[in-house]
Amino acid sequence: MSDSPLPAAIYRTDRALRDGFWIRALLLTLALGFLLLFLFLPLIAVFVEAFAKGYGLFLESITEPDALSAVRLTLLVAAIAVPFNLVVGVAAAWAIAKFEFRGKSLLISFIDLPFSVSPVISGLVYVLLFGAQGFLGPWLKAHDIEIIFALPGLVLATIFVTFPFVARELIPHMQALGSSDEEAALTLGASPWRTFLTITLPNVKWSLFYGVLLCNARAMGEFGAVTVVSGRIRGLTTTMPLHVEILYNEYNSVAAFAVASLLAGLALVTLALKTYLEWHFADAISAKSRH
Amino acid sequence: MSVAVTIESVQKSFSNFAALRGVSLDVQPGELVALLGPSGSGKTTLLRLIAGLEQADDGRVLFDETDTRRLSLRERRIGFVFQHYALFRHMDVASNIAFGLKARPRSERPSASEISRRVSELLELVQLGGLERRFPTQLSGGQRQRVALARALAIEPRVLLLDEPFGALDAKVRKDLRGWLRDLHRRTGHTTLFVTHDQEEALELADRVAILNDGRLEQVGSPDDVYDHPATPFVCEFLGEANKLPVEVVGGQAFFGNRPVLGGLQQNQGGAASLYVRPQHMRIVDDTPLALPGVVEDLRRNGPLRRAEVAVEGLIRRIDVDLASQVAPAIGERVRLRITHGSLFAAA
């Protein structure tokens, strides 16, 4: 008698598990199928196309002068835009997380603005402002300063589009940490600068890395805003995404995919680092002991 | 090394909330003072103001003769222990404690060997020797609290400020640490202010207790003083249980209804008043002219104490009475209560 409830209970759990299994299988198939169709296949296609005419042509495509100049320009733009956004993003996040002031929520909305504005519009704004027919155009021309269709324009557009990444990562983390660590350091006699370097930065370093990583990926891959301000002077103002598009429009698909595969490679590296950081980041808060 | 802290009518508001409405308090060098009050009473704001983490809107804080408005945070030399300790989680225990010494300008900074000597000395003082290389996440709550204290003591503070020092600990650890802190204070002799909402903690630890309510100081005095002679009804109710009786004072006697319940009052008191009586200041008696009749409605045991709840005609709330060990009334029994000690406040 006393044994009878037990098998029934096991049976129920068993059935519940089996029901869950079919639902899980269905959801997993859907998710994996979607990923396969819309992510992995295109990604594989990029690499297949890139190497379609052999390794030699691939190498040639990415080492011809225009391609190399596109790579150089992309790296240069990122090398300026990312550190700039790093500094300004940290400053903005610091101000928002540690101080109370009027218009704080407005500032947070403004930081998000580049995410909600179409990149093309972001680029157009700079053309309207700095272009030959633009608001500041005549003055810039008189002083022989080139912004649009030159490096400064590309950098400005990239900075605008990628600005939110660092600040957006840092703000919630800094808010969650509060200010008492910094207050403790200050009461112990540390200068504000020392407090920032030895307390604030180490506390948020993982989210900072994470933000910089995403910011960099976007800075190198940005197309919309950059295309408007670039003017596409081949070998001079074409970044890698623009170079890919030009080649593709010229039906030079091997070269287009060869350069695209470099960008895809960057995306894969970013993804790997991001996953590693996410894994490490969750870990870092609970146990910093393994350093 | 320890200084006297003088607080002169400080005021502080946050946007539209007045946290401190003119508080003055003198703390002697080496004294251990509790800032006691319910949440929102302004006690933590006062502590942060002394530390220099907040600026007063009005009034000033003096360390001995020095106006602290002229001192930077570093120059104040405050040892501040935060409620949740605010230990630097990416540094081990030794680095946490050494932080204040290493942050000094080069000319005043002790040598590396001197710093490590001080660190182990402080760890011995807080009874955590050998834990130098541990990280804060590897410590228990009580250990973290002591690391925070050692870190604050490392800069040889002139004033030690503790914000709810036992707030985040469980009851058992809390009791142990209380005695330990009292002992530590006796040995080191720092002028110490600590914030607490726990009246038992304040009364047990402090030389003097300052009771805050709604941004004002209600009373300052020794634990015995504030407990036995509360200056306001708030202090009386906050520091422990009290039965409240509406009375009429006539000719040196307090009358409940038409019964005299307490005599020997000063002749200048008179009129409607509230009489506050603690449960231990009520006694069941056989017969006496000054007594409150009632019926025992319930009997309870609370640890070592036995308590009777007595219904008195004309009062909605039952009167709590602590029972002497030899007294054993039955439920439903009619009793007479004598008040041995009470606090009288003119009715508002």
XYZ file of C-alpha atoms in Angstrom:
639
model
C 0.000 0.000 0.000
C 2.626 2.416 1.049
C 4.473 1.848 -2.222
C 1.666 2.788 -4.546
C 1.926 6.622 -4.548
C 5.563 6.415 -5.536
C 5.319 4.906 -9.034
C 2.426 7.283 -9.783
C 4.597 10.247 -8.816
C 7.437 8.964 -10.973
C 5.077 8.451 -13.858
C 3.796 12.024 -13.581
C 7.287 13.519 -13.467
C 8.267 11.328 -16.361
C 5.358 12.515 -18.492
C 5.985 16.110 -17.545
C 9.569 15.702 -18.677
C 8.524 14.124 -21.956
C 6.051 16.947 -22.666
C 8.860 19.401 -21.967
C 11.146 17.463 -24.271
C 8.937 17.892 -27.357
C 8.376 21.579 -26.701
C 12.064 22.070 -26.116
C 12.954 20.144 -29.262
C 10.538 22.235 -31.323
C 11.849 25.548 -29.955
C 15.451 24.473 -30.369
C 14.880 23.350 -33.962
C 13.224 26.660 -34.742
C 16.021 28.671 -33.196
C 18.815 26.604 -34.715
C 17.079 26.508 -38.109
C 16.753 30.265 -38.095
C 20.408 30.702 -37.140
C 21.504 28.239 -39.817
C 19.451 29.856 -42.552
C 20.015 33.512 -41.756
C 23.408 33.541 -40.078
C 25.637 30.554 -40.692
C 24.789 30.015 -44.375
C 25.441 33.655 -45.341
C 28.618 33.640 -43.261
C 29.826 30.465 -44.957
C 28.803 31.914 -48.327
C 31.040 34.917 -47.685
C 34.073 32.727 -47.137
C 33.179 30.294 -49.959
C 32.805 33.169 -52.420
C 35.995 34.782 -51.172
C 38.004 31.656 -51.920
C 35.946 30.650 -55.013
C 38.748 31.454 -57.453
C 41.489 30.127 -55.238
C 43.733 31.373 -52.517
C 45.918 33.422 -54.880
C 43.103 35.644 -56.081
C 41.901 36.090 -52.509
C 45.309 37.280 -51.445
C 45.568 39.526 -54.480
C 42.160 41.067 -53.737
C 43.043 42.035 -50.228
C 46.547 43.264 -51.023
C 45.809 45.454 -54.027
C 46.468 49.155 -53.212
C 42.814 50.266 -52.988
C 41.973 47.404 -50.635
C 44.985 48.086 -48.481
C 44.140 51.765 -48.320
C 40.573 50.843 -47.303
C 41.935 48.649 -44.492
C 44.309 51.407 -43.397
C 41.539 54.014 -43.436
C 39.178 51.745 -41.498
C 41.824 51.111 -38.856
C 42.679 54.814 -38.656
C 39.038 55.873 -38.250
C 38.521 53.271 -35.550
C 41.794 54.245 -33.877
C 40.522 57.802 -33.500
C 36.795 57.198 -32.926
C 37.072 54.378 -30.382
C 39.477 56.086 -27.925
C 37.457 59.283 -28.230
C 34.227 57.468 -27.414
C 35.991 55.605 -24.645
C 36.978 58.835 -22.882
C 33.724 60.692 -23.495
C 31.664 57.586 -22.743
C 33.407 57.057 -19.396
C 32.947 60.742 -18.548
C 29.239 60.649 -19.437
C 28.651 57.412 -17.542
C 30.533 58.777 -14.533
C 28.451 61.963 -14.517
C 25.186 60.057 -14.810
C 25.956 57.326 -12.318
C 27.642 59.345 -9.590
C 25.946 62.745 -9.598
C 22.441 64.067 -9.298
C 21.640 66.948 -11.610
C 18.824 68.513 -13.567
C 18.198 67.080 -17.013
C 19.869 63.762 -16.228
C 17.172 61.678 -17.893
C 17.338 63.984 -20.898
C 21.073 63.331 -21.139
C 20.469 59.572 -21.012
C 17.982 59.918 -23.878
C 20.495 61.942 -25.872
C 23.135 59.273 -25.391
C 20.704 56.818 -26.954
C 19.902 59.126 -29.853
C 22.448 57.649 -32.307
C 20.747 54.267 -31.870
C 17.336 55.628 -32.809
C 18.397 57.885 -35.682
C 18.973 56.280 -39.076
C 22.734 56.289 -39.805
C 22.054 57.937 -43.172
C 20.479 60.889 -41.377
C 23.478 61.067 -39.032
C 25.731 61.359 -42.072
C 23.475 63.887 -43.777
C 23.530 66.124 -40.732
C 27.285 66.500 -41.095
C 26.983 67.180 -44.813
C 24.404 69.893 -44.078
C 26.674 71.329 -41.417
C 30.124 71.066 -42.980
C 29.428 70.423 -46.708
C 30.254 72.924 -49.468
C 26.656 74.184 -49.500
C 26.329 73.618 -45.772
C 26.003 75.949 -42.845
C 29.721 76.181 -42.069
C 30.842 75.256 -45.611
C 31.940 78.706 -46.840
C 33.930 79.445 -43.689
C 35.665 76.050 -43.829
C 36.456 76.544 -47.498
C 37.891 79.994 -46.820
C 40.175 78.481 -44.190
C 41.025 75.491 -46.350
C 39.657 72.943 -43.906
C 38.254 69.751 -45.421
C 35.757 67.788 -43.389
C 33.231 66.254 -45.739
C 34.695 63.815 -48.284
C 37.779 63.569 -46.071
C 39.030 61.811 -42.953
C 37.529 64.259 -40.390
C 34.037 63.677 -41.801
C 34.451 59.908 -41.622
C 35.687 60.137 -38.050
C 32.860 62.483 -36.993
C 30.180 60.259 -38.502
C 31.709 57.161 -36.940
C 31.993 58.810 -33.524
C 28.364 59.850 -33.670
C 27.077 56.429 -34.634
C 29.189 54.484 -32.137
C 28.941 56.877 -29.203
C 26.291 54.993 -27.147
C 28.171 51.692 -26.836
C 30.638 52.533 -24.074
C 28.303 54.787 -22.074
C 25.407 52.332 -22.392
C 27.498 49.458 -21.007
C 28.924 51.493 -18.150
C 25.893 53.398 -16.850
C 23.902 50.451 -15.433
C 27.016 48.843 -13.987
C 28.219 52.038 -12.332
C 24.728 52.761 -11.019
C 24.523 49.289 -9.532
C 27.900 49.715 -7.838
C 26.910 53.017 -6.219
C 29.383 55.572 -4.897
C 30.393 54.178 -1.531
C 33.649 52.614 -2.813
C 34.695 56.010 -4.144
C 33.579 57.728 -0.951
C 35.608 55.252 1.060
C 38.698 55.975 -1.049
C 38.200 59.729 -0.659
C 37.806 59.565 3.119
C 40.978 57.462 3.225
C 42.759 60.422 1.680
C 42.994 59.435 -1.979
C 42.822 62.213 -4.562
C 39.845 62.136 -6.959
C 42.155 61.124 -9.816
C 43.709 58.303 -7.813
C 40.238 57.204 -6.742
C 39.155 57.045 -10.360
C 42.227 55.085 -11.467
C 42.497 52.647 -8.567
C 38.850 52.169 -7.597
C 36.360 53.182 -10.286
C 38.176 51.846 -13.356
C 39.063 48.414 -11.923
C 35.470 48.055 -10.714
C 34.045 48.519 -14.204
C 36.884 47.200 -16.334
C 34.972 44.258 -17.768
C 31.964 46.271 -18.826
C 34.356 48.863 -20.206
C 36.174 46.240 -22.323
C 32.834 44.933 -23.452
C 31.619 48.398 -24.506
C 34.870 49.169 -26.305
C 34.689 45.866 -28.149
C 31.178 46.518 -29.437
C 32.089 50.125 -30.204
C 35.088 48.985 -32.237
C 33.127 46.358 -34.169
C 30.554 48.935 -35.125
C 33.157 51.594 -35.931
C 34.886 49.278 -38.413
C 31.669 47.983 -39.905
C 29.690 51.232 -40.124
C 28.264 51.807 -43.588
C 25.251 54.140 -43.590
C 26.587 57.307 -42.017
C 30.040 56.873 -43.498
C 28.750 56.397 -47.019
C 27.082 59.839 -46.958
C 30.140 61.783 -45.814
C 32.762 59.759 -47.684
C 32.103 60.740 -51.280
C 33.691 57.377 -52.163
C 36.926 58.628 -53.578
C 38.486 55.267 -54.255
C 41.711 54.654 -52.419
C 41.241 57.857 -50.445
C 37.926 57.993 -48.561
C 36.617 54.436 -48.866
C 36.574 52.369 -45.707
C 36.278 48.593 -45.909
C 32.465 48.373 -45.994
C 32.382 51.029 -48.723
C 35.103 49.276 -50.640
C 33.106 46.040 -50.507
C 30.059 47.749 -51.919
C 32.013 49.410 -54.744
C 33.595 46.109 -55.763
C 30.271 44.346 -55.613
C 28.612 46.981 -57.791
C 31.409 46.401 -60.283
C 30.482 42.684 -60.393
C 33.900 41.888 -58.887
C 32.384 39.430 -56.469
C 35.578 37.553 -55.548
C 37.321 40.747 -54.477
C 34.155 42.007 -52.768
C 33.770 38.828 -50.755
C 37.474 38.659 -50.032
C 37.375 42.055 -48.296
C 34.003 41.170 -46.777
C 35.566 38.043 -45.298
C 38.025 40.249 -43.421
C 35.108 42.124 -41.888
C 33.346 38.850 -41.162
C 36.540 37.620 -39.527
C 36.541 40.721 -37.343
C 32.941 39.981 -36.393
C 33.868 36.428 -35.428
C 36.789 37.577 -33.295
C 34.545 40.148 -31.630
C 31.934 37.495 -30.971
C 34.489 35.146 -29.464
C 35.939 37.872 -27.232
C 32.462 39.034 -26.259
C 31.434 35.518 -25.263
C 34.624 35.114 -23.302
C 34.049 38.441 -21.534
C 30.430 37.618 -20.773
C 31.554 34.415 -19.191
C 34.375 36.126 -17.329
C 32.349 39.233 -16.497
C 29.661 37.348 -14.609
C 32.465 35.572 -12.799
C 34.400 38.724 -12.021
C 31.786 40.206 -9.747
C 31.518 37.229 -7.416
C 35.162 36.101 -7.255
C 38.050 38.296 -8.237
C 40.332 36.003 -6.344
C 41.961 34.119 -9.178
C 44.133 37.040 -10.285
C 45.186 62.421 18.589
C 41.417 62.191 19.010
C 39.560 65.462 18.734
C 36.411 66.929 20.208
C 33.622 67.234 17.658
C 31.342 70.225 17.957
C 28.255 70.399 15.799
C 26.664 73.840 15.703
C 23.057 74.077 14.498
C 23.592 72.319 11.188
C 20.847 72.234 8.597
C 20.662 70.146 5.469
C 17.970 69.713 2.848
C 17.810 67.404 -0.149
C 15.753 68.981 -2.957
C 12.462 69.294 -1.050
C 13.210 67.130 1.960
C 14.678 68.615 5.133
C 17.027 65.976 6.536
C 18.452 68.061 9.396
C 16.623 71.025 10.897
C 19.207 72.576 13.150
C 21.141 69.999 15.159
C 23.758 70.859 17.786
C 25.862 68.281 19.593
C 29.156 68.268 21.502
C 31.255 65.142 21.529
C 34.219 64.902 23.914
C 37.592 63.551 22.792
C 37.580 59.760 23.082
C 33.852 59.568 23.660
C 31.662 56.875 22.098
C 28.378 58.410 20.993
C 25.423 56.698 19.332
C 23.232 58.552 16.861
C 19.941 56.778 17.310
C 16.727 57.266 15.408
C 14.215 55.703 13.048
C 14.964 55.678 9.325
C 14.601 59.117 7.814
C 15.457 60.831 11.090
C 18.632 62.362 9.634
C 21.187 60.321 11.589
C 23.121 59.089 8.567
C 23.055 62.550 7.002
C 24.577 63.934 10.191
C 27.323 61.302 10.107
C 28.115 61.999 6.438
C 28.168 65.690 7.168
C 30.781 65.215 9.891
C 32.801 63.089 7.452
C 32.602 65.784 4.783
C 30.687 63.565 2.367
C 27.838 66.103 2.511
C 27.952 69.879 2.831
C 25.748 71.565 5.435
C 23.371 74.244 4.126
C 23.845 76.120 7.364
C 25.734 75.707 10.653
C 29.179 74.217 11.062
C 31.152 71.275 12.379
C 34.328 71.830 14.419
C 37.160 69.402 15.126
C 38.574 70.896 18.318
C 38.836 74.538 17.255
C 39.083 73.955 13.495
C 36.130 74.685 11.245
C 35.916 71.592 9.025
C 34.640 73.630 6.077
C 38.246 74.641 5.566
C 39.486 71.045 5.533
C 39.612 68.746 2.526
C 38.451 65.162 2.956
C 42.089 64.101 3.291
C 42.839 66.756 5.889
C 39.830 65.788 7.984
C 41.415 62.397 8.669
C 38.138 60.565 9.147
C 37.852 56.864 9.642
C 34.536 56.025 8.025
C 33.061 52.534 8.086
C 30.261 52.221 5.578
C 27.107 50.279 6.228
C 27.971 47.696 3.585
C 31.702 48.170 4.268
C 32.569 49.341 0.723
C 35.633 47.115 0.677
C 37.563 47.325 -2.585
C 36.627 43.993 -4.110
C 39.511 43.842 -6.549
C 42.081 44.195 -3.756
C 43.019 41.670 -1.105
C 42.658 42.385 2.600
C 46.201 43.739 2.973
C 45.818 46.135 0.017
C 42.477 47.307 1.338
C 43.986 48.191 4.692
C 47.089 49.725 3.137
C 45.057 51.870 0.718
C 44.919 54.975 2.900
C 48.646 54.832 3.667
C 49.620 54.332 0.030
C 47.332 57.178 -1.042
C 49.312 59.706 1.003
C 51.488 62.235 -0.814
C 55.005 60.895 -1.343
C 56.539 63.028 1.405
C 54.201 61.634 4.104
C 53.973 58.094 2.783
C 55.482 55.406 5.009
C 57.978 52.981 3.438
C 56.708 49.714 1.979
C 58.039 47.725 4.931
C 56.489 50.172 7.391
C 53.157 49.850 5.587
C 53.204 46.067 5.712
C 54.175 46.204 9.402
C 51.194 48.507 10.087
C 48.884 46.214 8.107
C 49.761 43.133 10.128
C 49.536 45.149 13.332
C 46.008 46.281 12.420
C 45.009 42.765 11.380
C 46.133 41.535 14.782
C 44.120 44.314 16.407
C 40.943 43.237 14.616
C 41.832 39.554 15.174
C 42.208 38.669 11.515
C 45.930 37.854 11.447
C 46.889 35.608 8.529
C 44.078 36.720 6.232
C 46.208 39.277 4.347
C 45.874 37.560 0.970
C 42.139 36.871 1.134
C 39.729 38.825 -1.026
C 36.614 40.459 0.421
C 34.322 37.903 -1.252
C 36.131 35.145 0.643
C 35.313 36.639 4.052
C 32.263 36.331 6.259
C 30.171 39.396 7.049
C 31.737 39.852 10.459
C 35.253 39.545 9.019
C 34.493 42.109 6.316
C 33.232 44.470 8.944
C 36.486 44.162 10.850
C 38.561 44.644 7.694
C 36.588 47.826 7.010
C 37.351 48.952 10.537
C 41.059 48.138 10.203
C 41.171 50.060 6.916
C 39.572 53.080 8.582
C 41.970 52.855 11.539
C 45.023 52.628 9.266
C 45.051 56.365 8.545
C 45.158 57.113 12.286
C 41.858 58.939 12.170
C 41.004 61.781 14.490
C 37.363 60.733 14.484
C 35.890 57.310 13.805
C 32.475 57.271 12.139
C 30.463 54.062 11.775
C 27.281 53.857 9.713
C 25.018 51.081 11.039
C 28.098 49.024 11.939
C 26.120 45.881 12.701
C 23.206 46.439 10.349
C 24.171 43.800 7.795
C 25.069 41.042 10.247
C 22.986 38.282 11.758
C 21.919 38.485 15.382
C 24.569 36.211 16.884
C 27.559 37.858 15.161
C 26.081 41.229 16.003
C 26.132 40.494 19.726
C 29.730 39.258 19.622
C 30.929 42.243 17.640
C 29.237 44.711 19.966
C 31.283 43.653 22.941
C 34.382 43.465 20.783
C 33.878 47.009 19.468
C 33.340 48.367 22.970
C 36.585 46.714 23.989
C 38.437 48.037 20.946
C 37.223 51.541 21.668
C 38.454 51.280 25.225
C 41.908 50.290 23.967
C 42.290 52.748 21.067
C 40.352 55.674 22.504
C 39.133 57.210 19.252
C 36.384 59.782 19.342
C 33.658 57.620 17.842
C 30.192 58.290 16.501
C 28.035 55.480 15.241
C 24.639 55.464 13.628
C 22.057 52.879 14.557
C 18.306 52.366 14.528
C 18.603 49.646 17.169
C 17.978 51.143 20.617
C 19.361 48.097 22.397
C 22.640 48.454 20.517
C 22.869 52.159 21.264
C 22.134 51.730 24.966
C 24.583 48.877 25.379
C 27.520 50.383 23.508
C 27.516 54.122 23.828
C 28.808 56.473 26.500
C 26.085 58.829 25.406
C 23.105 58.418 23.127
C 21.798 61.172 20.858
C 18.240 60.497 19.739
C 17.145 62.039 16.465
C 13.670 62.335 15.096
C 12.557 64.056 11.931
C 15.777 66.032 11.565
C 15.848 67.261 15.139
C 17.735 66.159 18.219
C 15.220 64.950 20.790
C 17.601 64.214 23.646
C 21.259 63.574 24.403
C 22.373 61.762 27.508
C 23.861 58.673 29.068
C 21.991 55.418 28.382
C 20.537 55.423 31.912
C 19.572 59.037 31.580
C 17.684 58.741 28.306
C 16.076 55.444 29.259
C 14.885 56.401 32.731
C 14.271 60.083 32.160
C 13.136 60.520 28.568
C 12.754 64.162 27.652
C 9.972 63.641 25.131
C 7.209 61.094 24.480
C 9.085 60.116 21.301
C 12.233 59.177 23.215
C 10.187 57.245 25.735
C 8.412 55.192 23.077
C 11.463 54.723 20.868
C 13.766 53.446 23.603
C 11.530 50.670 24.773
C 8.027 49.565 25.448
C 5.750 51.929 27.343
C 2.129 51.941 28.379
C 0.444 55.241 27.730
C -2.222 56.510 30.140
C -4.180 59.722 29.661
C -4.216 61.411 33.080
C -5.284 64.612 34.771
C -2.739 66.126 37.152
C -4.167 67.853 40.184
C -2.351 68.804 43.380
C 0.750 66.660 42.821
C -1.213 63.558 41.917
C -2.021 62.029 38.532
C -5.619 60.840 38.148
C -6.776 58.251 35.651
C -10.502 58.852 35.436
C -11.206 59.713 39.067
C -8.597 57.359 40.503
C -5.239 58.630 41.687
C -2.564 56.417 40.110
C 0.709 58.248 40.794
C 1.664 60.671 43.520
C 4.567 62.806 44.604
C 4.556 64.942 41.486
C 5.852 68.497 41.432
C 3.202 71.027 42.337
C 3.803 73.186 39.279
C 2.548 70.437 36.977
C -1.151 70.432 36.232
C -3.842 69.753 33.704
C -4.215 67.060 31.059
C -1.140 64.933 30.514
C 0.088 61.590 29.195
C 1.699 59.203 31.635
C 4.180 56.722 30.095
C 4.980 53.662 32.172
C 7.330 50.847 31.159
C 6.098 47.279 31.785
C 8.816 46.722 34.388
C 7.623 49.759 36.322
C 4.213 48.235 37.006
C 3.671 45.928 39.951
C 0.726 43.813 40.993
C -0.073 44.731 44.593
C -2.578 43.653 47.223
C -3.754 47.004 48.319
C -2.566 50.556 48.057
C -4.335 53.884 47.752
C -2.565 54.681 44.453
C -3.481 51.838 42.117
C -5.011 50.991 38.796
C -7.591 48.178 38.862
C -7.852 45.777 35.962
C -8.439 42.223 34.779
C -5.674 39.855 33.599
C -6.559 38.938 30.027
C -3.471 37.049 28.904
C -0.161 35.715 30.164
C 2.948 35.298 27.987
C 6.521 34.289 28.391
C 9.188 36.135 26.464
C 12.548 34.572 27.212
C 13.338 35.201 30.861
C 10.365 37.536 31.283
C 6.799 36.712 32.141
C 4.279 39.296 31.153
C 0.623 39.907 31.882
C -1.735 41.806 29.649
C -4.183 43.660 31.825
C -7.413 45.216 30.568
C -8.244 48.453 32.315
C -11.672 50.001 32.095
C -11.556 53.129 29.951
C -8.465 52.083 27.985
C -8.645 50.468 24.566
C -5.111 49.036 24.652
C -4.210 46.497 27.290
C -1.545 47.382 29.797
C 1.652 45.295 29.657
C 3.021 44.339 33.045
C 6.262 42.458 33.722
C 5.778 39.958 36.512
C 8.104 39.293 39.397
C 9.017 35.615 39.583
C 6.944 34.860 42.677
C 3.773 36.492 41.327
C 1.447 34.210 39.379
C -1.947 35.692 38.628
C -4.532 33.646 36.732
C -6.246 34.732 33.565
C -9.479 36.501 34.490
C -8.192 37.498 37.907
C -8.861 41.030 39.117
C -5.625 42.786 40.052
C -4.455 46.169 41.230
C -1.440 47.747 39.551
C 0.946 50.093 41.253
C 3.099 52.384 39.145
C 6.631 52.583 40.555
C 8.055 54.938 37.980
C 6.567 56.901 35.118
C 7.240 59.772 32.758
C 4.725 62.542 32.524
C 4.297 64.721 29.460
C 1.804 67.526 29.103
C -0.837 66.515 26.577
C -0.217 68.088 23.193
